[in-house]
mmCIF file of C-alpha atoms in Angstrom:
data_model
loop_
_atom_site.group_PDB
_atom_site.id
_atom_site.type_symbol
_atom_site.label_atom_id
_atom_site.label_comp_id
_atom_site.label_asym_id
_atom_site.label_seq_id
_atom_site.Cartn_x
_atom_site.Cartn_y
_atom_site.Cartn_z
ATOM 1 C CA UNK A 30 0.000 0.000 0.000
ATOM 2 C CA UNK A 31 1.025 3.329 -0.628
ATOM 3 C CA UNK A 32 1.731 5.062 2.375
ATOM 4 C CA UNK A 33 3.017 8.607 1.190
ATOM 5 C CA UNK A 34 -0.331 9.705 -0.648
ATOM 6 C CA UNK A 35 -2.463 9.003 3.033
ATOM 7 C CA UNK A 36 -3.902 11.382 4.070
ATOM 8 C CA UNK A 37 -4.917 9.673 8.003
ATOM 9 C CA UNK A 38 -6.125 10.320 11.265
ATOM 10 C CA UNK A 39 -7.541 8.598 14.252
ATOM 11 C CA UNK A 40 -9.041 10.270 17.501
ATOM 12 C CA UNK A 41 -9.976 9.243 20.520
ATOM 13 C CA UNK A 42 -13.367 9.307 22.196
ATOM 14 C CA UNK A 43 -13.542 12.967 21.874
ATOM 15 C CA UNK A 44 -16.313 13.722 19.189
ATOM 16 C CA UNK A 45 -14.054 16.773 17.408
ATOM 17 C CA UNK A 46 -13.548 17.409 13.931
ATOM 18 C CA UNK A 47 -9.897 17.489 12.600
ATOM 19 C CA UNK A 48 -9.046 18.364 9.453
ATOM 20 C CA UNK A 49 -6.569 16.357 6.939
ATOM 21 C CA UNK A 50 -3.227 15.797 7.579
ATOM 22 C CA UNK A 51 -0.441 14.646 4.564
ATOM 23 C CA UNK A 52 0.760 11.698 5.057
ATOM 24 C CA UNK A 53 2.744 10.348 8.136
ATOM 25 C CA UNK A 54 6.090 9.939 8.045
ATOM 26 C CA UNK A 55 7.946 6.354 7.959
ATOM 27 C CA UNK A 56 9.301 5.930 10.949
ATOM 28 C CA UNK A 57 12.853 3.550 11.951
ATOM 29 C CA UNK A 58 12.051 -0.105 11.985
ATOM 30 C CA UNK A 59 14.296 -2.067 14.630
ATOM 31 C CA UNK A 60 15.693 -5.377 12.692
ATOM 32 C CA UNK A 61 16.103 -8.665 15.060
ATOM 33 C CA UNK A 62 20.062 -9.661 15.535
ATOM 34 C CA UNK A 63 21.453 -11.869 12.639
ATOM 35 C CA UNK A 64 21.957 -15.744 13.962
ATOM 36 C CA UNK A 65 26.133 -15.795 13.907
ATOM 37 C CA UNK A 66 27.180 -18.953 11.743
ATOM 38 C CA UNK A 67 28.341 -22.021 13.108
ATOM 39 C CA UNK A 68 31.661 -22.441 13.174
ATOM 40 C CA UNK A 69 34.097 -25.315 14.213
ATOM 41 C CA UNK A 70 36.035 -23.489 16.688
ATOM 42 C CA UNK A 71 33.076 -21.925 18.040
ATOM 43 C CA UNK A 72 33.826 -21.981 22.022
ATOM 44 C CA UNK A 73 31.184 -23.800 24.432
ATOM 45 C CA UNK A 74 28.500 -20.788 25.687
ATOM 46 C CA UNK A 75 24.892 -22.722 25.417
ATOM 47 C CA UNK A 76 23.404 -24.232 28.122
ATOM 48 C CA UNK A 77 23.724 -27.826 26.314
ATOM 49 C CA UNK A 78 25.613 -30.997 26.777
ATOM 50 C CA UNK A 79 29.149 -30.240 26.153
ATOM 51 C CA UNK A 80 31.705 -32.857 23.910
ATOM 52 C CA UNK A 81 34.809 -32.864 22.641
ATOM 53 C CA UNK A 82 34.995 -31.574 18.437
ATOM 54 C CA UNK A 83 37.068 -34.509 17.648
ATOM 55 C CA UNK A 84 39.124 -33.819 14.260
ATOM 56 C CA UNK A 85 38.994 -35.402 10.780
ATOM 57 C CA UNK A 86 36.631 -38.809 9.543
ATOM 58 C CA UNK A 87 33.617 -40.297 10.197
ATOM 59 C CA UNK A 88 35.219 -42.054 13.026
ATOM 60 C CA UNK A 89 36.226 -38.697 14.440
ATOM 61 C CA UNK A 90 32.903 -37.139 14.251
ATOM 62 C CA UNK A 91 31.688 -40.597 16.537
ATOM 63 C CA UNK A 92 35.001 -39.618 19.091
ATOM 64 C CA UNK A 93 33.859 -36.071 19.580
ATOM 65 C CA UNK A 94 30.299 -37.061 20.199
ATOM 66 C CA UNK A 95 31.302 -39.654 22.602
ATOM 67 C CA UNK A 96 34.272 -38.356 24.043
ATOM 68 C CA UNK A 97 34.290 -35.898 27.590
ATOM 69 C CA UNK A 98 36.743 -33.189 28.511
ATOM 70 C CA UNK A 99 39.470 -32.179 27.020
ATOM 71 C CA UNK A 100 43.010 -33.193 27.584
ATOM 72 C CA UNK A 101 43.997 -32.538 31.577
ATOM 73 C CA UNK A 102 40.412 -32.699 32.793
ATOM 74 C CA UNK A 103 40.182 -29.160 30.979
ATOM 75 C CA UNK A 104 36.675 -27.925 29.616
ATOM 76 C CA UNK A 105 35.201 -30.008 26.411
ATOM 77 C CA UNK A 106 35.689 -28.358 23.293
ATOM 78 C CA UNK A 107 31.984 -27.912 22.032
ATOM 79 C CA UNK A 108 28.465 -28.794 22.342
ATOM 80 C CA UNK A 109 26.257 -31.779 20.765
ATOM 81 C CA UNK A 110 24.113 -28.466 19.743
ATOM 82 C CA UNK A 111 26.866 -26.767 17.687
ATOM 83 C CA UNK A 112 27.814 -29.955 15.999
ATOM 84 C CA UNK A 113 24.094 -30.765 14.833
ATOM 85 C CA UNK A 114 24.340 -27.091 13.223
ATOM 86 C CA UNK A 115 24.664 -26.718 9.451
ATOM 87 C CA UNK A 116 27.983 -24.600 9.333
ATOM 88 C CA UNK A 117 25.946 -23.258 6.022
ATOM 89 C CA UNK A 118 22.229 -22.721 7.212
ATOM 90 C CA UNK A 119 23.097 -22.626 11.070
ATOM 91 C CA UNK A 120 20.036 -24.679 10.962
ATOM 92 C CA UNK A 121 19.923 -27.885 12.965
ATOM 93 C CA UNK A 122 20.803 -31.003 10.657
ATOM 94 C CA UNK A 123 18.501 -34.070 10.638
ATOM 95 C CA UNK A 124 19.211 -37.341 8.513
ATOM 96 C CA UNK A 125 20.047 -37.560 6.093
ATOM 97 C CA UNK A 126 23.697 -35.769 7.581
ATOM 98 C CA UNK A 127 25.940 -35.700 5.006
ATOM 99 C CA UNK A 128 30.009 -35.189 5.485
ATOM 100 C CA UNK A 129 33.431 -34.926 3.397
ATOM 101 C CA UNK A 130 35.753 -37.034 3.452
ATOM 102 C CA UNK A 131 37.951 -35.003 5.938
ATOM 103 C CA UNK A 132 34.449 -35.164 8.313
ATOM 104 C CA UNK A 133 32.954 -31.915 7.749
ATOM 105 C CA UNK A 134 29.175 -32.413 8.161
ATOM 106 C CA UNK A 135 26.691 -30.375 6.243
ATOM 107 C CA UNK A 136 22.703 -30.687 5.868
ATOM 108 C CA UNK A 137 21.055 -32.322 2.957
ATOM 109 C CA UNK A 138 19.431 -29.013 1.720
ATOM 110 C CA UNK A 139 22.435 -26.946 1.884
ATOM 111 C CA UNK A 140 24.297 -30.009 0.251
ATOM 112 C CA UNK A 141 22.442 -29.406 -3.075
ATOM 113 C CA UNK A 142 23.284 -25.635 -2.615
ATOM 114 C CA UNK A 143 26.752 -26.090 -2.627
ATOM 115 C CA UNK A 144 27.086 -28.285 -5.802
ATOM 116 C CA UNK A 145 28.515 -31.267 -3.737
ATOM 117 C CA UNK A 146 31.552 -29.493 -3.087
ATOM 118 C CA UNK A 147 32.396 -29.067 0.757
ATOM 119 C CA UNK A 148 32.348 -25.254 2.011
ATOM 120 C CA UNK A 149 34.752 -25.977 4.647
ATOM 121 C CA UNK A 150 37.852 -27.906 2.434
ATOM 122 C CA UNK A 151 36.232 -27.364 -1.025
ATOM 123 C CA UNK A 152 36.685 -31.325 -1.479
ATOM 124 C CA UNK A 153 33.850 -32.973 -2.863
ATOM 125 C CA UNK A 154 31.223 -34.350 -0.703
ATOM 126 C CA UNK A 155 29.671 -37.808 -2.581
ATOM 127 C CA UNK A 156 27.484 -39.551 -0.853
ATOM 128 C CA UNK A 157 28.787 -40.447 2.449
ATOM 129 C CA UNK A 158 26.347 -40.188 5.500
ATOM 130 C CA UNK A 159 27.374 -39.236 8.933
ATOM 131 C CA UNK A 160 25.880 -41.668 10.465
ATOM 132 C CA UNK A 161 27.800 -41.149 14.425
ATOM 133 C CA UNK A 162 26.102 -37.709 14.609
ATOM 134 C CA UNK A 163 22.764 -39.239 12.951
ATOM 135 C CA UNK A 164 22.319 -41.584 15.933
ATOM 136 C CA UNK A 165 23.287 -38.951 18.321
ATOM 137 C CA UNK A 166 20.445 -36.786 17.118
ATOM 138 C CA UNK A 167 18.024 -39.860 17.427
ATOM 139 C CA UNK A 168 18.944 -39.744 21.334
ATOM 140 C CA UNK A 169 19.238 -36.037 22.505
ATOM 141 C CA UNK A 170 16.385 -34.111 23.858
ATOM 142 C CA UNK A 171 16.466 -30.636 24.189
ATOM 143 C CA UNK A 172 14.829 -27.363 25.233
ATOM 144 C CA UNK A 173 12.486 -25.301 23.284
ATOM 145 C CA UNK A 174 14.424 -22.271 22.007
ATOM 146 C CA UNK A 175 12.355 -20.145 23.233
ATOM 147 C CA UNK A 176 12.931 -20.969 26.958
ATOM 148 C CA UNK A 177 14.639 -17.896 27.843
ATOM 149 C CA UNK A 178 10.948 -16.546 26.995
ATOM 150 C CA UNK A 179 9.306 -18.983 29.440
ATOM 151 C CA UNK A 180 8.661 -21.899 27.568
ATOM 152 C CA UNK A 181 9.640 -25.075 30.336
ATOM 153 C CA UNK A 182 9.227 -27.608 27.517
ATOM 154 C CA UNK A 183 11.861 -30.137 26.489
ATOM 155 C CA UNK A 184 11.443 -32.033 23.635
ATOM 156 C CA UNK A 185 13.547 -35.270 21.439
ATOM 157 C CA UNK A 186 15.300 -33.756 18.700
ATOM 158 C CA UNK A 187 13.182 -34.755 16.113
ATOM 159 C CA UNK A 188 10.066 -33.072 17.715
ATOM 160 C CA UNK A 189 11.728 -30.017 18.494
ATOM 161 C CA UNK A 190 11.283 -28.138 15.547
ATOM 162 C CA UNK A 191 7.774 -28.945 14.733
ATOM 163 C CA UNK A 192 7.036 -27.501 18.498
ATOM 164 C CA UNK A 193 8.727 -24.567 18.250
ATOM 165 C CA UNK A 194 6.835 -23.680 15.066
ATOM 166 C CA UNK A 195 3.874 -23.472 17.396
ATOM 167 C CA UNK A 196 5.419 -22.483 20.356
ATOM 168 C CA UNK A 197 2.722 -20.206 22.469
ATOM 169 C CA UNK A 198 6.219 -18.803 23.988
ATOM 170 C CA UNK A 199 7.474 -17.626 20.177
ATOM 171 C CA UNK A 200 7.965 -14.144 19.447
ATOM 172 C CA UNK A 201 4.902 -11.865 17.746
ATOM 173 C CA UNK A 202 5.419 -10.049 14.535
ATOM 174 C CA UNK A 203 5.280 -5.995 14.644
ATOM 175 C CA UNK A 204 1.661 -5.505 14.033
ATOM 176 C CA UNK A 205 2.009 -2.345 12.546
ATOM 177 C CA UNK A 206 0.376 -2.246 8.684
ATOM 178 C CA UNK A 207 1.454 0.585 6.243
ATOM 179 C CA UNK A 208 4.773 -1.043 5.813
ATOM 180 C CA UNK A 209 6.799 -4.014 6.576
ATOM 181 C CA UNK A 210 8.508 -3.651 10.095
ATOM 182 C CA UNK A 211 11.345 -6.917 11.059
ATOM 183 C CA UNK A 212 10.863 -6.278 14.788
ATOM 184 C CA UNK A 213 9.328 -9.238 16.707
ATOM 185 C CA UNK A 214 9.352 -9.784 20.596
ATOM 186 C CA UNK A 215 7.071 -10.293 23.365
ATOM 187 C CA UNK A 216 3.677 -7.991 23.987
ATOM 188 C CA UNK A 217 5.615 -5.759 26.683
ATOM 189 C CA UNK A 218 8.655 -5.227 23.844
ATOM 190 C CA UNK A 219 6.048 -4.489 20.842
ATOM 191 C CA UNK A 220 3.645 -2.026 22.720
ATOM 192 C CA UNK A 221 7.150 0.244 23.500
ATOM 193 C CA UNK A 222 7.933 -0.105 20.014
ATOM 194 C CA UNK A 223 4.562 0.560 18.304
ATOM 195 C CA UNK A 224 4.428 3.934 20.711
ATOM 196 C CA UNK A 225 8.102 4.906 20.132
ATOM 197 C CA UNK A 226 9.178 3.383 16.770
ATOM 198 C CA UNK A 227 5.754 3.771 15.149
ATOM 199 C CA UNK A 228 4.622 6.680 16.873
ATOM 200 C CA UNK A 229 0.737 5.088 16.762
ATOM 201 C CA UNK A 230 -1.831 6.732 18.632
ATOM 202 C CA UNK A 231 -2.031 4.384 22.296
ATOM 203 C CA UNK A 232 -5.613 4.611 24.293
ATOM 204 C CA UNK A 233 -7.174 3.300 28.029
ATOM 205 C CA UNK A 234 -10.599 2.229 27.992
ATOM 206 C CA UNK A 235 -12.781 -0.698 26.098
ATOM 207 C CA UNK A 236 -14.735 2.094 23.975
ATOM 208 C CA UNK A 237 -13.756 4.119 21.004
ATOM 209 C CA UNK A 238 -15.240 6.738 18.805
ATOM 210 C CA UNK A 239 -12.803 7.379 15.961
ATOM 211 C CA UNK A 240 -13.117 10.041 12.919
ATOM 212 C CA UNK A 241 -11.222 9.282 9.513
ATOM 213 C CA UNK A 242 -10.933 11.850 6.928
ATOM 214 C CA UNK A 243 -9.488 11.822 3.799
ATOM 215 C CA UNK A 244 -9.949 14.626 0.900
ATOM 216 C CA UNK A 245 -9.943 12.921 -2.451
ATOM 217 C CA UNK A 246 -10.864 9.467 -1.447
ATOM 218 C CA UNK A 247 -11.886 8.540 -5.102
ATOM 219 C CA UNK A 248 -8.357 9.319 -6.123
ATOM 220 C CA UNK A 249 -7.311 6.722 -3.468
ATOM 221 C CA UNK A 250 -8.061 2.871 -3.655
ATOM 222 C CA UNK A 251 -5.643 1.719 -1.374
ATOM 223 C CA UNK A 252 -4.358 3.080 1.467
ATOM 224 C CA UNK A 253 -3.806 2.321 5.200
ATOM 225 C CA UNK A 254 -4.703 4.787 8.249
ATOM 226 C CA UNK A 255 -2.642 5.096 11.080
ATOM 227 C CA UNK A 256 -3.281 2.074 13.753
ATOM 228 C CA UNK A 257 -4.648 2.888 16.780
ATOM 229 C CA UNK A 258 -3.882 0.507 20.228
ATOM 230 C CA UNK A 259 -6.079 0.229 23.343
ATOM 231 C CA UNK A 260 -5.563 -0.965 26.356
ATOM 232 C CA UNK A 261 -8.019 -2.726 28.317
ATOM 233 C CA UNK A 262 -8.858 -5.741 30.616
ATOM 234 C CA UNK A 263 -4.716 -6.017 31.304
ATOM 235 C CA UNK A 264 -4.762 -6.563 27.254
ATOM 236 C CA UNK A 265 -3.676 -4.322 23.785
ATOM 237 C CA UNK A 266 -6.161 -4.291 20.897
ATOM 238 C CA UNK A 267 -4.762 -2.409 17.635
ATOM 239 C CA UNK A 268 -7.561 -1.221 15.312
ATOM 240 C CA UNK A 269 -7.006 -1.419 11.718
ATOM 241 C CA UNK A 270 -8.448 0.638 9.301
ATOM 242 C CA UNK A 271 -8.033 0.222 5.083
ATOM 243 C CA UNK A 272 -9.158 1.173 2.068
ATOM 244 C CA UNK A 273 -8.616 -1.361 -0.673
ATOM 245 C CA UNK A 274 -10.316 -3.305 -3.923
ATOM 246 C CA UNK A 275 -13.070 -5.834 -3.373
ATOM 247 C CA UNK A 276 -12.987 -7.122 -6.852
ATOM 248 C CA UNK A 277 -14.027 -4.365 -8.975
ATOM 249 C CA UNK A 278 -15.492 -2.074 -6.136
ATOM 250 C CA UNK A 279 -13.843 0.238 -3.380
ATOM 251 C CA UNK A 280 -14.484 -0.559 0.101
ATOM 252 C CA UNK A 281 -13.049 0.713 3.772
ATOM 253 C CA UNK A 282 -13.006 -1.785 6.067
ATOM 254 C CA UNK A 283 -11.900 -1.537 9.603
ATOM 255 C CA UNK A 284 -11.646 -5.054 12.200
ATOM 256 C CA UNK A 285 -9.545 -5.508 15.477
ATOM 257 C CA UNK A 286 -6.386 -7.293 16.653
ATOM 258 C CA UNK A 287 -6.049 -9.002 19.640
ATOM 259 C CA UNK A 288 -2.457 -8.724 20.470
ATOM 260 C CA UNK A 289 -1.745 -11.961 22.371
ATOM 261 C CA UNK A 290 -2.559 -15.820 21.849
ATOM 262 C CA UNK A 291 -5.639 -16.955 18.848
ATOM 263 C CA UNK A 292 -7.010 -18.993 22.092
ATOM 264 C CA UNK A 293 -6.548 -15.696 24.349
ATOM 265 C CA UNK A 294 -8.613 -13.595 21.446
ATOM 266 C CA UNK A 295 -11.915 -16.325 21.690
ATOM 267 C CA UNK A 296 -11.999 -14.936 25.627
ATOM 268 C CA UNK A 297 -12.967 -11.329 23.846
ATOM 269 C CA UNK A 298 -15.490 -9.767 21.450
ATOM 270 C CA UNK A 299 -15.936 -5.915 19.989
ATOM 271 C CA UNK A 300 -18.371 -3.954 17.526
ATOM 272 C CA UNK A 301 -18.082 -1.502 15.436
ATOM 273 C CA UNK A 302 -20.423 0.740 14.237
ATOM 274 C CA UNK A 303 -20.659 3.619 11.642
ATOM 275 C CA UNK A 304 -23.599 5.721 10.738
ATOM 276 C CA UNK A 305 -25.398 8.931 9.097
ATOM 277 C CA UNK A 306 -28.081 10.392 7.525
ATOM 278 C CA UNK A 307 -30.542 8.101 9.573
ATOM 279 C CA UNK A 308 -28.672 4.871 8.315
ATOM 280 C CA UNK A 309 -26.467 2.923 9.825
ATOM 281 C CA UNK A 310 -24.337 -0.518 9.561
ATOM 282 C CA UNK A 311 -23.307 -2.608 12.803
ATOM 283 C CA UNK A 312 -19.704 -5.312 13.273
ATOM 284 C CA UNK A 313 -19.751 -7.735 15.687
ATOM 285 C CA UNK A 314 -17.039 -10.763 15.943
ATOM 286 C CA UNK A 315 -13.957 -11.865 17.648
ATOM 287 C CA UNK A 316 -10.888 -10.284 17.478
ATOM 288 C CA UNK A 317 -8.145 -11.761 15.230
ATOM 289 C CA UNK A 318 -4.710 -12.672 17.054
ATOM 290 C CA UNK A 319 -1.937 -10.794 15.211
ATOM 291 C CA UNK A 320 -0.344 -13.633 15.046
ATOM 292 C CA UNK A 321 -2.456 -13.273 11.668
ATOM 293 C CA UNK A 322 -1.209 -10.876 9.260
ATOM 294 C CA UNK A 323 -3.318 -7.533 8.876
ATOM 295 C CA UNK A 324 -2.990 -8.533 5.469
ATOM 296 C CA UNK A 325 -4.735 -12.370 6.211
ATOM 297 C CA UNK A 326 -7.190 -10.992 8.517
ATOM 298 C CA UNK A 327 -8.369 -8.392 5.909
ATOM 299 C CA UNK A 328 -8.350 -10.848 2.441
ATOM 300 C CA UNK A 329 -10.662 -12.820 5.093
ATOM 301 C CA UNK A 330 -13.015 -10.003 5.042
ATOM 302 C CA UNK A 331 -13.305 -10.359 8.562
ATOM 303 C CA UNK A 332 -14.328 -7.192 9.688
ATOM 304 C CA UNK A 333 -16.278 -4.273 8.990
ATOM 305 C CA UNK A 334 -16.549 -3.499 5.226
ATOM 306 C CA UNK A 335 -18.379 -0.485 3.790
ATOM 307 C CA UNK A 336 -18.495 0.305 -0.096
ATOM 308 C CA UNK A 337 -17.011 3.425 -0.630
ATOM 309 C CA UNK A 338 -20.166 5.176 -2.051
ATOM 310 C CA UNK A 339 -21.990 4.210 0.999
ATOM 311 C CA UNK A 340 -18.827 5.614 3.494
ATOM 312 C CA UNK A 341 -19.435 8.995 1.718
ATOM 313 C CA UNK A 342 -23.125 8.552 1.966
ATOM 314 C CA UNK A 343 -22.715 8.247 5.684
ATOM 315 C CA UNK A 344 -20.052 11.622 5.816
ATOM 316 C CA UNK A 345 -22.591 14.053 4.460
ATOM 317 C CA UNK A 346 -21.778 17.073 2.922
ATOM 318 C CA UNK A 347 -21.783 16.819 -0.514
ATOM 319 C CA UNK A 348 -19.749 13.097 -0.741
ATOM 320 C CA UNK A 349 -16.774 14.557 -2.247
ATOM 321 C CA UNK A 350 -14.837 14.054 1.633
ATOM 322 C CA UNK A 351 -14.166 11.355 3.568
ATOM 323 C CA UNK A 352 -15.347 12.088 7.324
ATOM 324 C CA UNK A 353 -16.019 8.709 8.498
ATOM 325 C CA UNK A 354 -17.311 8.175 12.366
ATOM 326 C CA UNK A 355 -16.377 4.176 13.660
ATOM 327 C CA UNK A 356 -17.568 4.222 17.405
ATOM 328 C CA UNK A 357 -16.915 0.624 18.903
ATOM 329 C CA UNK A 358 -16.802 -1.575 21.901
ATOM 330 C CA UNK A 359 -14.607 -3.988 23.321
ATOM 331 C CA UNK A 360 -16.017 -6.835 26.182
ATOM 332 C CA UNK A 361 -15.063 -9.757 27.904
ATOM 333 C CA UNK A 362 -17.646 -12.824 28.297
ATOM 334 C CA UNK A 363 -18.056 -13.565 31.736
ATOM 335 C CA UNK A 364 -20.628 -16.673 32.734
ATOM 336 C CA UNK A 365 -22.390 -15.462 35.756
ATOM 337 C CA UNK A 366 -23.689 -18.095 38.838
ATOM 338 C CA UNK A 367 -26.561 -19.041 37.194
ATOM 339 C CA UNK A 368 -24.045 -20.461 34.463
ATOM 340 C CA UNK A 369 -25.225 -17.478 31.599
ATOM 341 C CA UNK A 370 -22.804 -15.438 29.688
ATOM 342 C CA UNK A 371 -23.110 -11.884 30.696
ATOM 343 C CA UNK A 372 -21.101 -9.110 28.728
ATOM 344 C CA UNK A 373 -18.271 -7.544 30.989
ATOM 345 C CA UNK A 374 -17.456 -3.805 30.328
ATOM 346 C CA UNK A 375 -14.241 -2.491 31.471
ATOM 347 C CA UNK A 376 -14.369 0.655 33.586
#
């Protein structure tokens, strides 16, 4: 979406009129560390059984799995962990592992990148199998890698990766739409960055009454307004709002993010509402976890959608401006002691 030709604004409950703004600036997106590459040499600093390297051959790779410390009692060399990582991908190898003939091991999918030439000795790699570190793998279990986030999980080595892929402990994506932002982390780390980084307009309170304006909207067909974030029930919400194609005809459409856990989201629902000239057209549904893509949760069409000619319909005036009114509402189910659901409004 083209960001530079918005024109975008977002209030808060107040019911004021602003007029148009140009477009908001792009603001600095943080990018995560790079992974450093595996390299032999690499000194022991994971938390991870720890092995000697062993030097050279098949054979050798099977003495530094097995063997323990070093010569005079002195630390081990490396870690299992470090020798199951592809020294191209820094991925973790699973069988088949292939190796050179001087014993440098690579993964199968990087061994196809490398046109079976070794990218540690440059010797070509045939088809020999590692088969000492292939049974080690088999027998290891280790810890999610997102423990140092709070996951207490340990898995066998061949489960591990299909875990982490689901991992509840995982890092979110930047939910910020307009542009694509690198920066994951935990809730606490993304609400900091969406205020400071992004700049996007944070509210209190489970209500909302919001006012988006734009001057030539028939000169726009895509275009992304500025996200807003609220905070209530101990939770963030972002609120989206878009103007894109719907086949052949323009539509806004404006839905919720629940930023936290899809099974965390079900524990919520919101409306939205817009209105005018004695009409009006009513949302109600779950919020989305952004661990869906703005862009997912909007092909879905799960939200709010208004044809253009209708938004202007509902600004007044003569329908050549945008001034769109969303009021919403954010609640919590709560089952009272008779056992029905009652709605729960925050204060």
């Amino acid at each position: 979406m083209d960001m530079d030709s918005v024109e975008c604004l977002s209030l808060p409950d107040a019911a004021m009129d602003v007029d148009d703004v140009d477009g908001h600036p792009h603001h600095a997106h943080l990018g995560l560390p790079l992974h450093p590459a595996h390299l032999p040499s690499a000194g022991a600093g994971r938390a991870f059984p720890k092995v000697n390297a062993g030097a050279g051959g098949a054979g050798a790779a099977g003495a530094g799995v097995a063997g323990a410390a070093g010569a005079g009692g002195g630390p081990p060399a490396t870690s299992v962990h470090e020798l199951l990582e592809c020294p191209v991908c820094t991925n973790s190898m699973f069988p088949p592992i292939h190796q050179c003939q001087n014993g440098h091991t690579l993964c199968s999918t990087c061994k196809a990148r490398v046109h079976n030439r070794c990218p540690t000795c440059r010797q070509e790699l045939g088809d020999i199998r590692c088969l000492a570190l292939e049974k080690v793998a088999e027998s290891l279990e280790l810890p999610c890698k997102y423990c140092s986030l709070g996951c207490p999980e340990i898995f066998p080595y061949y489960s591990k990766i299909k875990h982490e892929a689901q991992c509840s402990f995982r890092p979110y994506n930047c939910p910020y739409a307009g542009s694509e932002c690198a920066v994951a982390g935990d809730i606490p780390f993304l609400v900091a960055h969406l205020r400071d980084d992004h700049k996007v307009d944070m509210h209190s309170g489970c209500t909302f009454n919001h006012r988006y304006v734009k001057s030539n909207p028939r000169e726009v067909e895509n275009a992304t307004w500025m996200l807003t974030v609220f905070h209530c029930f101990g939770q963030y919400f972002c609120l989206h709002f878009e103007a894109f194609q719907l086949g052949m005809a323009p539509v806004y459409m404006a839905f919720l993010r629940f930023m936290g856990d899809e099974n965390e989201a079900r524990n919520y629902t919101y409306s939205l509402e817009v209105g005018g000239n004695g009409r009006k057209m009513v949302w109600e549904g779950t919020p989305r976890s952004i661990r869906d893509s703005h862009r997912k949760v909007r092909d879905s069409h799960d939200g709010l959608i208004i044809q253009r000619n209708m938004a202007l319909f509902f600004s007044g005036g003569d329908r050549k401006e945008l001034k769109l009114r969303v009021t919403g509402r954010i609640w919590k189910e709560q089952t009272n002691p008779d056992g029905a659901c009652i709605p729960n409004l925050c204060s």
